[in-house]
Each structure stands twice: as C-alpha cells, then as structure tokens.
Amino acid sequence: STSTSTSSRANKSRNYLVANNLLSEVNALAKSNAMDFDTKRSTELLDHASILLKKINGVRVLMADSESLSIFLKIMTDLPDNWSSNPNRSVSEEYMDGILTDALQAIFSAESSEVKVTKEDIKALVNMETVRSLFMPWIIASVNNNNHVNPVHMIAERIGSFTMDSMGNSSISEVEVMQHALHVFLMLSNLLQRVATIESHGSSMVHPKVKAPYAKMLIKAINDVIETIQLHARKEDYRHFQEYAAIWSSLFRHALQGKCWEDAFESCLSNPVKERRTKNFKRLVLAMVDAGALGALLNKMLFINIDCNGNDEEIGRA
C-alpha cells in the first residue's frame, strides 16, 4: 500500500540520518578528547550506527535462485545480432535514463511482484553500474531500432525462447526471472549505499583508537555485499557484477588502514582481477613490515603461491 511504502521510506531516511549523526559524534569525540579518547563510547556509537544501517536492506530475496539469475545474465549479455548497440548521437543520456527508469518500473509493476519499490529505489538502480551495463545495450538498441521495440518485451521473449530451447519447457515465468534479478540488484544497491554512507566519514576517522573499530565496521558492511553476490549468483557469473572486483579492492584498502591483516590477506587473494591481486599483495607486504607485523607476514607466506614468468606474476593460494 501507499502508506506502507511511505512509512518504509521514512524509516529508511531516518535510519540514515541517525547513523550519520552517530558517526559524526565519533568524529567529534576524537577531536575533543585527543589525549583521553573514550574508546568504549566510540565503539558503542559505531556499533549502534552499524545496526541502524543494517536494517536498511530494502528488500529480502526469499530464496537464492542462481539458475534464474544465471539465465537473466546470459540473456542480457547476449544482445540479438541484428540489433545495434551503438548509441545514436542525437539521443541524450538523460533520455536513455528515462527509458531505463520506465523499463525497471514496468518490471516491478507486474502483478506477480511482491516487492514495493520507491522512486528512490528505482533511481538507485538506474545509477548502479551492474544494472546500467546489463540494460543500456538493450535500451540503446531499442531506440535505434526502426520498429521501436519495447526492450522489456524483447528481453521477456528472449528469456522465453531460451528456457524452451535449453530446458524443453517454459515453466519459468519470464517476468519472474526479470523480477528476481532486480530484487537481487536492489538488495545489493542498498548494501552498497550502506558502505558508501560509512565510507563518507572515513577522512575524519583518523584517531589511532578509532581506526580499527571503524575499519571492522566497514569490513562487515562490505562482506555483506560480497556474500550476497556469492549467495545469489554462480561463480562464473560474478564477472557480470561490475561492483564485485571494486568491492574486494575496497575491503583490502580498509583492512589495510585498520591493520586487520587477516581481512587484508583474504581480500588480496580473493580479488578476481589478477593485476589487483599482485599490486595489493605488494602493498600488504610493505604495510605489514612498516607496522612491525613481520611474524604474521611470514606465517601468511606459507599459504600463498607466487609464480613469476618474466614480467608476469600470479598470486594465489598454495
């Protein structure tokens, strides 16, 4: 109902406001009590802010249907051969965003949808890199197509054809496949917004006694993003999530700043981009040596494998 949606939106905004105020208070404590910092109080404030932000998931996907999501990702990354995905220069990005907004609203508005979304939810999805990378080629192609084909209808037809050809039946509803994917993306969008909210206070969390708890707060929030992708998607489909590699890099950076060596080590080896694994490993070694954590570093070296072939280095688990 409209009242339920309005109440949910108000609660979400209130949680963000209170959490931001709590994070700002931690900041103020550090500045006013530099010599006698109240570690217990600051940790309590960070924990409370984390609890408030964790309530803002926006949507809960009832089950992890990796097959449905995999079908959607396969269809979305396989544009029809006769469609041009080169943008028409006379069409503005704002116009494209409008079509994408309408497409997302149409999918969510279908009768089978149990999730009620707000304008803010749709706007967040339109700005989400994964959603744009998947939908925009279809939006551009639909605009360039002389027959003005509705991109949502075209995607639904392709899903229906795919399930008939590969599975021998059409028991999976085309609309449900699209809605399930958007529910996962919406949940990720909210989790990423939580991370961004906490990160926005990072430049002020400089007090030595607040760095570690602040880093742990961020690490928990980032791990929620990673675990959500891993829960709902197959490993071979992680590459379609534009935020996946970036979020591993963020986890490494914050773990390094907070001297959370276990998390830094894990995020270093887990980054799906080879070049980032190599670069981050070098940064990790230097940081641990500078921090006097040589013993911990040597213990970690027992669990990694480094292959060097000329200028090519591969960092992985032993």
PDB file of C-alpha atoms in Angstrom, residues 16-315:
ATOM      1  CA  TYR A  16      20.434   7.009   7.525  1.00  0.00           C
ATOM      2  CA  LEU A  17      20.116  10.359   9.316  1.00  0.00           C
ATOM      3  CA  VAL A  18      20.632   8.918  12.796  1.00  0.00           C
ATOM      4  CA  ALA A  19      23.515   6.684  11.656  1.00  0.00           C
ATOM      5  CA  ASN A  20      25.261   9.654  10.042  1.00  0.00           C
ATOM      6  CA  ASN A  21      24.833  11.659  13.238  1.00  0.00           C
ATOM      7  CA  LEU A  22      26.308   8.821  15.309  1.00  0.00           C
ATOM      8  CA  LEU A  23      29.316   8.563  13.005  1.00  0.00           C
ATOM      9  CA  SER A  24      29.793  12.320  13.217  1.00  0.00           C
ATOM     10  CA  GLU A  25      29.672  12.077  17.021  1.00  0.00           C
ATOM     11  CA  VAL A  26      32.530   9.548  16.970  1.00  0.00           C
ATOM     12  CA  ASN A  27      34.448  12.100  14.977  1.00  0.00           C
ATOM     13  CA  ALA A  28      33.715  14.853  17.461  1.00  0.00           C
ATOM     14  CA  LEU A  29      34.821  12.648  20.356  1.00  0.00           C
ATOM     15  CA  ALA A  30      38.173  12.053  18.706  1.00  0.00           C
ATOM     16  CA  LYS A  31      38.763  15.765  18.184  1.00  0.00           C
ATOM     17  CA  SER A  32      37.668  16.933  21.617  1.00  0.00           C
ATOM     18  CA  ASN A  33      39.353  14.173  23.641  1.00  0.00           C
ATOM     19  CA  ALA A  34      42.516  13.580  21.671  1.00  0.00           C
ATOM     20  CA  MET A  35      44.568  12.803  24.789  1.00  0.00           C
ATOM     21  CA  ASP A  36      41.879  10.882  26.688  1.00  0.00           C
ATOM     22  CA  PHE A  37      39.847   9.203  23.974  1.00  0.00           C
ATOM     23  CA  ASP A  38      36.706   7.341  25.119  1.00  0.00           C
ATOM     24  CA  THR A  39      37.236   4.082  23.207  1.00  0.00           C
ATOM     25  CA  LYS A  40      34.255   2.312  24.775  1.00  0.00           C
ATOM     26  CA  ARG A  41      31.842   5.128  23.917  1.00  0.00           C
ATOM     27  CA  SER A  42      33.090   5.452  20.352  1.00  0.00           C
ATOM     28  CA  THR A  43      32.805   1.690  19.797  1.00  0.00           C
ATOM     29  CA  GLU A  44      29.234   1.734  21.130  1.00  0.00           C
ATOM     30  CA  LEU A  45      28.350   4.550  18.740  1.00  0.00           C
ATOM     31  CA  LEU A  46      29.879   2.709  15.786  1.00  0.00           C
ATOM     32  CA  ASP A  47      28.021  -0.487  16.716  1.00  0.00           C
ATOM     33  CA  HIS A  48      24.711   1.363  17.015  1.00  0.00           C
ATOM     34  CA  ALA A  49      25.238   3.089  13.659  1.00  0.00           C
ATOM     35  CA  SER A  50      26.048  -0.274  12.101  1.00  0.00           C
ATOM     36  CA  ILE A  51      22.826  -1.802  13.481  1.00  0.00           C
ATOM     37  CA  LEU A  52      20.727   1.048  12.082  1.00  0.00           C
ATOM     38  CA  LEU A  53      22.330   0.804   8.655  1.00  0.00           C
ATOM     39  CA  LYS A  54      21.986  -2.976   8.604  1.00  0.00           C
ATOM     40  CA  LYS A  55      18.207  -2.601   8.878  1.00  0.00           C
ATOM     41  CA  ILE A  56      18.188  -0.828   5.521  1.00  0.00           C
ATOM     42  CA  ASN A  57      18.122  -3.773   3.133  1.00  0.00           C
ATOM     43  CA  GLY A  58      15.049  -2.526   1.295  1.00  0.00           C
ATOM     44  CA  VAL A  59      14.174  -5.988   0.015  1.00  0.00           C
ATOM     45  CA  ARG A  60      14.819  -9.561   1.014  1.00  0.00           C
ATOM     46  CA  VAL A  61      15.025 -12.200  -1.694  1.00  0.00           C
ATOM     47  CA  LEU A  62      13.248 -15.234  -0.271  1.00  0.00           C
ATOM     48  CA  MET A  63      15.470 -17.800  -1.944  1.00  0.00           C
ATOM     49  CA  ALA A  64      18.785 -17.947  -3.746  1.00  0.00           C
ATOM     50  CA  ASP A  65      17.782 -18.972  -7.279  1.00  0.00           C
ATOM     51  CA  SER A  66      21.148 -18.941  -9.037  1.00  0.00           C
ATOM     52  CA  GLU A  67      19.667 -20.695 -12.108  1.00  0.00           C
ATOM     53  CA  SER A  68      17.085 -17.961 -12.678  1.00  0.00           C
ATOM     54  CA  LEU A  69      19.691 -15.226 -12.213  1.00  0.00           C
ATOM     55  CA  SER A  70      22.140 -17.035 -14.481  1.00  0.00           C
ATOM     56  CA  ILE A  71      19.510 -17.207 -17.257  1.00  0.00           C
ATOM     57  CA  PHE A  72      18.857 -13.485 -16.901  1.00  0.00           C
ATOM     58  CA  LEU A  73      22.562 -12.602 -17.034  1.00  0.00           C
ATOM     59  CA  LYS A  74      23.107 -14.838 -20.071  1.00  0.00           C
ATOM     60  CA  ILE A  75      20.230 -13.214 -21.946  1.00  0.00           C
ATOM     61  CA  MET A  76      21.233  -9.670 -21.011  1.00  0.00           C
ATOM     62  CA  THR A  77      24.832 -10.135 -22.158  1.00  0.00           C
ATOM     63  CA  ASP A  78      23.787 -11.702 -25.487  1.00  0.00           C
ATOM     64  CA  LEU A  79      22.175  -8.896 -27.473  1.00  0.00           C
ATOM     65  CA  PRO A  80      20.425 -10.002 -30.709  1.00  0.00           C
ATOM     66  CA  ASP A  81      22.822  -9.904 -33.681  1.00  0.00           C
ATOM     67  CA  ASN A  82      20.583  -7.666 -35.757  1.00  0.00           C
ATOM     68  CA  TRP A  83      20.395  -5.010 -33.037  1.00  0.00           C
ATOM     69  CA  SER A  84      22.894  -2.175 -32.995  1.00  0.00           C
ATOM     70  CA  SER A  85      24.114  -1.201 -29.547  1.00  0.00           C
ATOM     71  CA  ASN A  86      25.996   1.858 -30.785  1.00  0.00           C
ATOM     72  CA  PRO A  87      24.267   4.917 -29.306  1.00  0.00           C
ATOM     73  CA  ASN A  88      22.546   7.388 -31.597  1.00  0.00           C
ATOM     74  CA  ARG A  89      24.398  10.658 -31.039  1.00  0.00           C
ATOM     75  CA  SER A  90      21.162  12.643 -31.284  1.00  0.00           C
ATOM     76  CA  VAL A  91      19.788  10.865 -28.211  1.00  0.00           C
ATOM     77  CA  SER A  92      20.855  12.229 -24.825  1.00  0.00           C
ATOM     78  CA  GLU A  93      21.944  10.167 -21.856  1.00  0.00           C
ATOM     79  CA  GLU A  94      19.077  11.693 -19.889  1.00  0.00           C
ATOM     80  CA  TYR A  95      16.636  10.321 -22.467  1.00  0.00           C
ATOM     81  CA  MET A  96      18.221   6.860 -22.176  1.00  0.00           C
ATOM     82  CA  ASP A  97      17.989   7.038 -18.391  1.00  0.00           C
ATOM     83  CA  GLY A  98      14.295   7.842 -18.729  1.00  0.00           C
ATOM     84  CA  ILE A  99      13.696   4.727 -20.811  1.00  0.00           C
ATOM     85  CA  LEU A 100      15.690   2.634 -18.347  1.00  0.00           C
ATOM     86  CA  THR A 101      13.625   4.064 -15.488  1.00  0.00           C
ATOM     87  CA  ASP A 102      10.386   3.174 -17.292  1.00  0.00           C
ATOM     88  CA  ALA A 103      11.671  -0.345 -18.040  1.00  0.00           C
ATOM     89  CA  LEU A 104      12.575  -1.027 -14.402  1.00  0.00           C
ATOM     90  CA  GLN A 105       9.240   0.350 -13.185  1.00  0.00           C
ATOM     91  CA  ALA A 106       7.383  -1.835 -15.684  1.00  0.00           C
ATOM     92  CA  ILE A 107       9.148  -4.973 -14.434  1.00  0.00           C
ATOM     93  CA  PHE A 108       8.478  -4.133 -10.791  1.00  0.00           C
ATOM     94  CA  SER A 109       4.861  -3.177 -11.528  1.00  0.00           C
ATOM     95  CA  ALA A 110       3.923  -6.574 -12.931  1.00  0.00           C
ATOM     96  CA  GLU A 111       1.153  -8.311 -10.989  1.00  0.00           C
ATOM     97  CA  SER A 112       3.399 -11.097  -9.687  1.00  0.00           C
ATOM     98  CA  SER A 113       5.764  -8.670  -7.952  1.00  0.00           C
ATOM     99  CA  GLU A 114       5.647  -8.878  -4.157  1.00  0.00           C
ATOM    100  CA  VAL A 115       8.199  -6.103  -3.655  1.00  0.00           C
ATOM    101  CA  LYS A 116       7.088  -2.496  -3.499  1.00  0.00           C
ATOM    102  CA  VAL A 117       9.749  -0.057  -4.594  1.00  0.00           C
ATOM    103  CA  THR A 118      10.062   3.689  -4.262  1.00  0.00           C
ATOM    104  CA  LYS A 119      11.232   6.296  -6.751  1.00  0.00           C
ATOM    105  CA  GLU A 120      14.464   6.447  -4.760  1.00  0.00           C
ATOM    106  CA  ASP A 121      14.938   2.679  -5.231  1.00  0.00           C
ATOM    107  CA  ILE A 122      14.475   2.970  -8.991  1.00  0.00           C
ATOM    108  CA  LYS A 123      16.853   5.938  -9.169  1.00  0.00           C
ATOM    109  CA  ALA A 124      19.485   3.989  -7.226  1.00  0.00           C
ATOM    110  CA  LEU A 125      19.141   1.058  -9.635  1.00  0.00           C
ATOM    111  CA  VAL A 126      19.422   3.349 -12.677  1.00  0.00           C
ATOM    112  CA  ASN A 127      22.732   4.612 -11.273  1.00  0.00           C
ATOM    113  CA  MET A 128      24.027   1.148 -10.335  1.00  0.00           C
ATOM    114  CA  GLU A 129      26.886   0.112 -12.642  1.00  0.00           C
ATOM    115  CA  THR A 130      25.757  -3.515 -12.960  1.00  0.00           C
ATOM    116  CA  VAL A 131      22.220  -2.528 -13.956  1.00  0.00           C
ATOM    117  CA  ARG A 132      23.474   0.019 -16.488  1.00  0.00           C
ATOM    118  CA  SER A 133      25.960  -2.396 -18.046  1.00  0.00           C
ATOM    119  CA  LEU A 134      23.237  -5.024 -18.499  1.00  0.00           C
ATOM    120  CA  PHE A 135      20.293  -2.885 -19.589  1.00  0.00           C
ATOM    121  CA  MET A 136      21.829   0.006 -21.527  1.00  0.00           C
ATOM    122  CA  PRO A 137      22.830  -2.003 -24.636  1.00  0.00           C
ATOM    123  CA  TRP A 138      19.191  -3.135 -24.883  1.00  0.00           C
ATOM    124  CA  ILE A 139      17.901   0.404 -24.285  1.00  0.00           C
ATOM    125  CA  ILE A 140      20.229   1.824 -26.952  1.00  0.00           C
ATOM    126  CA  ALA A 141      19.301  -0.925 -29.386  1.00  0.00           C
ATOM    127  CA  SER A 142      15.589  -0.355 -28.827  1.00  0.00           C
ATOM    128  CA  VAL A 143      15.994   3.369 -29.514  1.00  0.00           C
ATOM    129  CA  ASN A 144      17.986   2.670 -32.701  1.00  0.00           C
ATOM    130  CA  ASN A 145      15.504   0.021 -33.883  1.00  0.00           C
ATOM    131  CA  ASN A 146      13.141   1.366 -36.549  1.00  0.00           C
ATOM    132  CA  ASN A 147      10.241  -0.645 -35.161  1.00  0.00           C
ATOM    133  CA  HIS A 148      10.650   0.929 -31.692  1.00  0.00           C
ATOM    134  CA  VAL A 149      10.625  -2.427 -29.944  1.00  0.00           C
ATOM    135  CA  ASN A 150       9.952  -2.274 -26.207  1.00  0.00           C
ATOM    136  CA  PRO A 151      13.180  -3.536 -24.563  1.00  0.00           C
ATOM    137  CA  VAL A 152      11.285  -5.253 -21.737  1.00  0.00           C
ATOM    138  CA  HIS A 153       9.145  -7.194 -24.221  1.00  0.00           C
ATOM    139  CA  MET A 154      12.238  -8.157 -26.208  1.00  0.00           C
ATOM    140  CA  ILE A 155      14.072  -9.383 -23.093  1.00  0.00           C
ATOM    141  CA  ALA A 156      10.999 -11.367 -21.996  1.00  0.00           C
ATOM    142  CA  GLU A 157      10.750 -13.019 -25.429  1.00  0.00           C
ATOM    143  CA  ARG A 158      14.409 -13.990 -25.341  1.00  0.00           C
ATOM    144  CA  ILE A 159      14.026 -15.478 -21.849  1.00  0.00           C
ATOM    145  CA  GLY A 160      11.011 -17.482 -23.000  1.00  0.00           C
ATOM    146  CA  SER A 161      12.834 -18.771 -26.088  1.00  0.00           C
ATOM    147  CA  PHE A 162      15.909 -19.649 -24.033  1.00  0.00           C
ATOM    148  CA  THR A 163      14.001 -21.675 -21.440  1.00  0.00           C
ATOM    149  CA  MET A 164      12.124 -23.542 -24.196  1.00  0.00           C
ATOM    150  CA  ASP A 165      15.293 -24.331 -26.172  1.00  0.00           C
ATOM    151  CA  SER A 166      17.585 -25.229 -23.271  1.00  0.00           C
ATOM    152  CA  MET A 167      15.151 -26.704 -20.778  1.00  0.00           C
ATOM    153  CA  GLY A 168      12.399 -28.051 -23.008  1.00  0.00           C
ATOM    154  CA  ASN A 169       9.674 -26.142 -21.177  1.00  0.00           C
ATOM    155  CA  SER A 170       8.602 -22.658 -20.211  1.00  0.00           C
ATOM    156  CA  SER A 171       7.795 -23.371 -16.569  1.00  0.00           C
ATOM    157  CA  ILE A 172       9.952 -20.426 -15.524  1.00  0.00           C
ATOM    158  CA  SER A 173       7.969 -17.214 -15.922  1.00  0.00           C
ATOM    159  CA  GLU A 174       9.780 -14.556 -17.945  1.00  0.00           C
ATOM    160  CA  VAL A 175       8.518 -11.833 -15.621  1.00  0.00           C
ATOM    161  CA  GLU A 176       9.607 -13.751 -12.520  1.00  0.00           C
ATOM    162  CA  VAL A 177      13.120 -14.184 -13.952  1.00  0.00           C
ATOM    163  CA  MET A 178      13.399 -10.430 -14.527  1.00  0.00           C
ATOM    164  CA  GLN A 179      11.896  -9.559 -11.157  1.00  0.00           C
ATOM    165  CA  HIS A 180      14.142 -11.974  -9.271  1.00  0.00           C
ATOM    166  CA  ALA A 181      17.229 -10.381 -10.850  1.00  0.00           C
ATOM    167  CA  LEU A 182      16.047  -6.873  -9.990  1.00  0.00           C
ATOM    168  CA  HIS A 183      15.279  -7.915  -6.415  1.00  0.00           C
ATOM    169  CA  VAL A 184      18.882  -9.109  -6.047  1.00  0.00           C
ATOM    170  CA  PHE A 185      20.185  -5.882  -7.628  1.00  0.00           C
ATOM    171  CA  LEU A 186      18.000  -3.777  -5.333  1.00  0.00           C
ATOM    172  CA  MET A 187      19.294  -5.576  -2.268  1.00  0.00           C
ATOM    173  CA  LEU A 188      22.866  -5.023  -3.486  1.00  0.00           C
ATOM    174  CA  SER A 189      22.110  -1.363  -4.172  1.00  0.00           C
ATOM    175  CA  ASN A 190      21.004  -0.856  -0.570  1.00  0.00           C
ATOM    176  CA  LEU A 191      24.029  -2.725   0.776  1.00  0.00           C
ATOM    177  CA  LEU A 192      26.344  -0.615  -1.387  1.00  0.00           C
ATOM    178  CA  GLN A 193      24.635   2.541  -0.135  1.00  0.00           C
ATOM    179  CA  ARG A 194      25.332   1.395   3.423  1.00  0.00           C
ATOM    180  CA  VAL A 195      29.032   1.025   2.566  1.00  0.00           C
ATOM    181  CA  ALA A 196      29.080   4.464   0.911  1.00  0.00           C
ATOM    182  CA  THR A 197      27.454   6.045   3.980  1.00  0.00           C
ATOM    183  CA  ILE A 198      30.115   4.625   6.297  1.00  0.00           C
ATOM    184  CA  GLU A 199      32.926   5.479   3.863  1.00  0.00           C
ATOM    185  CA  SER A 200      31.779   9.115   3.685  1.00  0.00           C
ATOM    186  CA  HIS A 201      33.113   9.563   7.242  1.00  0.00           C
ATOM    187  CA  GLY A 202      36.458   7.889   6.532  1.00  0.00           C
ATOM    188  CA  SER A 203      38.575  11.005   6.144  1.00  0.00           C
ATOM    189  CA  SER A 204      37.694  12.020   9.707  1.00  0.00           C
ATOM    190  CA  MET A 205      38.286   8.666  11.399  1.00  0.00           C
ATOM    191  CA  VAL A 206      41.981   9.364  11.951  1.00  0.00           C
ATOM    192  CA  HIS A 207      42.325   8.815  15.700  1.00  0.00           C
ATOM    193  CA  PRO A 208      44.503   5.705  16.284  1.00  0.00           C
ATOM    194  CA  LYS A 209      41.970   4.177  18.662  1.00  0.00           C
ATOM    195  CA  VAL A 210      39.047   4.557  16.261  1.00  0.00           C
ATOM    196  CA  LYS A 211      40.753   3.330  13.092  1.00  0.00           C
ATOM    197  CA  ALA A 212      40.438  -0.390  13.894  1.00  0.00           C
ATOM    198  CA  PRO A 213      36.753  -0.431  15.017  1.00  0.00           C
ATOM    199  CA  TYR A 214      35.825   1.832  12.094  1.00  0.00           C
ATOM    200  CA  ALA A 215      37.634  -0.494   9.683  1.00  0.00           C
ATOM    201  CA  LYS A 216      35.870  -3.523  11.182  1.00  0.00           C
ATOM    202  CA  MET A 217      32.526  -1.797  10.737  1.00  0.00           C
ATOM    203  CA  LEU A 218      33.300  -1.203   7.079  1.00  0.00           C
ATOM    204  CA  ILE A 219      34.623  -4.718   6.598  1.00  0.00           C
ATOM    205  CA  LYS A 220      31.357  -6.180   7.910  1.00  0.00           C
ATOM    206  CA  ALA A 221      29.321  -3.974   5.574  1.00  0.00           C
ATOM    207  CA  ILE A 222      31.494  -4.842   2.564  1.00  0.00           C
ATOM    208  CA  ASN A 223      31.399  -8.557   3.367  1.00  0.00           C
ATOM    209  CA  ASP A 224      27.597  -8.375   3.257  1.00  0.00           C
ATOM    210  CA  VAL A 225      27.833  -7.171  -0.358  1.00  0.00           C
ATOM    211  CA  ILE A 226      30.276  -9.928  -1.310  1.00  0.00           C
ATOM    212  CA  GLU A 227      28.298 -12.664   0.451  1.00  0.00           C
ATOM    213  CA  THR A 228      25.058 -11.523  -1.207  1.00  0.00           C
ATOM    214  CA  ILE A 229      26.598 -11.819  -4.675  1.00  0.00           C
ATOM    215  CA  GLN A 230      28.106 -15.203  -3.828  1.00  0.00           C
ATOM    216  CA  LEU A 231      24.805 -16.456  -2.383  1.00  0.00           C
ATOM    217  CA  HIS A 232      22.619 -15.497  -5.327  1.00  0.00           C
ATOM    218  CA  ALA A 233      24.961 -15.894  -8.296  1.00  0.00           C
ATOM    219  CA  ARG A 234      27.064 -18.716  -9.703  1.00  0.00           C
ATOM    220  CA  LYS A 235      30.812 -18.258  -9.587  1.00  0.00           C
ATOM    221  CA  GLU A 236      31.048 -17.982 -13.368  1.00  0.00           C
ATOM    222  CA  ASP A 237      28.535 -15.107 -13.233  1.00  0.00           C
ATOM    223  CA  TYR A 238      30.409 -12.943 -10.702  1.00  0.00           C
ATOM    224  CA  ARG A 239      32.122 -11.165 -13.618  1.00  0.00           C
ATOM    225  CA  HIS A 240      28.788  -9.643 -14.672  1.00  0.00           C
ATOM    226  CA  PHE A 241      28.600  -7.693 -11.410  1.00  0.00           C
ATOM    227  CA  GLN A 242      30.578  -4.540 -12.125  1.00  0.00           C
ATOM    228  CA  GLU A 243      30.962  -3.800  -8.411  1.00  0.00           C
ATOM    229  CA  TYR A 244      32.407  -7.210  -7.486  1.00  0.00           C
ATOM    230  CA  ALA A 245      36.121  -6.575  -8.119  1.00  0.00           C
ATOM    231  CA  ALA A 246      35.849  -2.985  -6.867  1.00  0.00           C
ATOM    232  CA  ILE A 247      34.299  -4.044  -3.573  1.00  0.00           C
ATOM    233  CA  TRP A 248      37.147  -6.530  -2.959  1.00  0.00           C
ATOM    234  CA  SER A 249      39.594  -3.662  -3.519  1.00  0.00           C
ATOM    235  CA  SER A 250      37.660  -1.504  -1.051  1.00  0.00           C
ATOM    236  CA  LEU A 251      37.765  -4.302   1.504  1.00  0.00           C
ATOM    237  CA  PHE A 252      41.532  -4.590   1.086  1.00  0.00           C
ATOM    238  CA  ARG A 253      42.062  -0.844   1.416  1.00  0.00           C
ATOM    239  CA  HIS A 254      40.034  -0.514   4.604  1.00  0.00           C
ATOM    240  CA  ALA A 255      41.515  -3.661   6.149  1.00  0.00           C
ATOM    241  CA  LEU A 256      44.986  -2.290   5.448  1.00  0.00           C
ATOM    242  CA  GLN A 257      44.161   1.068   7.059  1.00  0.00           C
ATOM    243  CA  GLY A 258      42.750  -0.664  10.130  1.00  0.00           C
ATOM    244  CA  LYS A 259      45.659  -3.144  10.268  1.00  0.00           C
ATOM    245  CA  CYS A 260      43.175  -6.017  10.055  1.00  0.00           C
ATOM    246  CA  TRP A 261      45.746  -8.346   8.488  1.00  0.00           C
ATOM    247  CA  GLU A 262      43.521 -11.425   8.165  1.00  0.00           C
ATOM    248  CA  ASP A 263      40.908  -9.498   6.192  1.00  0.00           C
ATOM    249  CA  ALA A 264      43.562  -7.721   4.127  1.00  0.00           C
ATOM    250  CA  PHE A 265      45.212 -11.030   3.244  1.00  0.00           C
ATOM    251  CA  GLU A 266      41.903 -12.696   2.333  1.00  0.00           C
ATOM    252  CA  SER A 267      40.720  -9.776   0.185  1.00  0.00           C
ATOM    253  CA  CYS A 268      44.103  -9.594  -1.523  1.00  0.00           C
ATOM    254  CA  LEU A 269      43.978 -13.220  -2.677  1.00  0.00           C
ATOM    255  CA  SER A 270      40.236 -13.172  -3.439  1.00  0.00           C
ATOM    256  CA  ASN A 271      40.258 -10.205  -5.821  1.00  0.00           C
ATOM    257  CA  PRO A 272      39.136 -11.560  -9.219  1.00  0.00           C
ATOM    258  CA  VAL A 273      41.430  -9.171 -11.117  1.00  0.00           C
ATOM    259  CA  LYS A 274      44.937 -10.622 -11.401  1.00  0.00           C
ATOM    260  CA  GLU A 275      46.706  -7.252 -11.634  1.00  0.00           C
ATOM    261  CA  ARG A 276      44.993  -6.037  -8.460  1.00  0.00           C
ATOM    262  CA  ARG A 277      45.976  -9.206  -6.593  1.00  0.00           C
ATOM    263  CA  THR A 278      49.635  -8.639  -7.459  1.00  0.00           C
ATOM    264  CA  LYS A 279      49.561  -4.905  -6.677  1.00  0.00           C
ATOM    265  CA  ASN A 280      47.682  -5.380  -3.408  1.00  0.00           C
ATOM    266  CA  PHE A 281      49.988  -8.167  -2.272  1.00  0.00           C
ATOM    267  CA  LYS A 282      52.989  -5.866  -2.629  1.00  0.00           C
ATOM    268  CA  ARG A 283      51.156  -3.160  -0.664  1.00  0.00           C
ATOM    269  CA  LEU A 284      50.245  -5.694   2.028  1.00  0.00           C
ATOM    270  CA  VAL A 285      53.858  -6.802   2.466  1.00  0.00           C
ATOM    271  CA  LEU A 286      55.100  -3.206   2.795  1.00  0.00           C
ATOM    272  CA  ALA A 287      52.320  -2.270   5.227  1.00  0.00           C
ATOM    273  CA  MET A 288      52.905  -5.288   7.466  1.00  0.00           C
ATOM    274  CA  VAL A 289      56.666  -4.687   7.531  1.00  0.00           C
ATOM    275  CA  ASP A 290      56.133  -0.991   8.362  1.00  0.00           C
ATOM    276  CA  ALA A 291      53.723  -1.970  11.155  1.00  0.00           C
ATOM    277  CA  GLY A 292      56.189  -4.445  12.640  1.00  0.00           C
ATOM    278  CA  ALA A 293      53.946  -7.404  11.819  1.00  0.00           C
ATOM    279  CA  LEU A 294      56.766  -9.426  10.262  1.00  0.00           C
ATOM    280  CA  GLY A 295      55.868 -12.600  12.179  1.00  0.00           C
ATOM    281  CA  ALA A 296      52.286 -12.511  10.934  1.00  0.00           C
ATOM    282  CA  LEU A 297      53.564 -11.851   7.423  1.00  0.00           C
ATOM    283  CA  LEU A 298      55.889 -14.870   7.481  1.00  0.00           C
ATOM    284  CA  ASN A 299      53.000 -17.060   8.667  1.00  0.00           C
ATOM    285  CA  LYS A 300      50.903 -15.854   5.744  1.00  0.00           C
ATOM    286  CA  MET A 301      53.684 -16.569   3.257  1.00  0.00           C
ATOM    287  CA  LEU A 302      53.241 -20.276   3.974  1.00  0.00           C
ATOM    288  CA  PHE A 303      49.754 -20.175   2.488  1.00  0.00           C
ATOM    289  CA  ILE A 304      50.405 -18.407  -0.819  1.00  0.00           C
ATOM    290  CA  ASN A 305      51.903 -19.361  -4.121  1.00  0.00           C
ATOM    291  CA  ILE A 306      53.768 -16.860  -6.307  1.00  0.00           C
ATOM    292  CA  ASP A 307      54.500 -17.806  -9.920  1.00  0.00           C
ATOM    293  CA  CYS A 308      56.856 -15.475 -11.784  1.00  0.00           C
ATOM    294  CA  ASN A 309      57.263 -15.753 -15.547  1.00  0.00           C
ATOM    295  CA  GLY A 310      59.221 -12.780 -16.788  1.00  0.00           C
ATOM    296  CA  ASN A 311      57.053  -9.755 -16.007  1.00  0.00           C
ATOM    297  CA  ASP A 312      54.041 -11.921 -15.243  1.00  0.00           C
ATOM    298  CA  GLU A 313      53.299 -12.603 -11.622  1.00  0.00           C
ATOM    299  CA  GLU A 314      50.433 -14.688 -10.281  1.00  0.00           C
ATOM    300  CA  ILE A 315      49.472 -14.536  -6.614  1.00  0.00           C
TER     301      ILE A 315
END
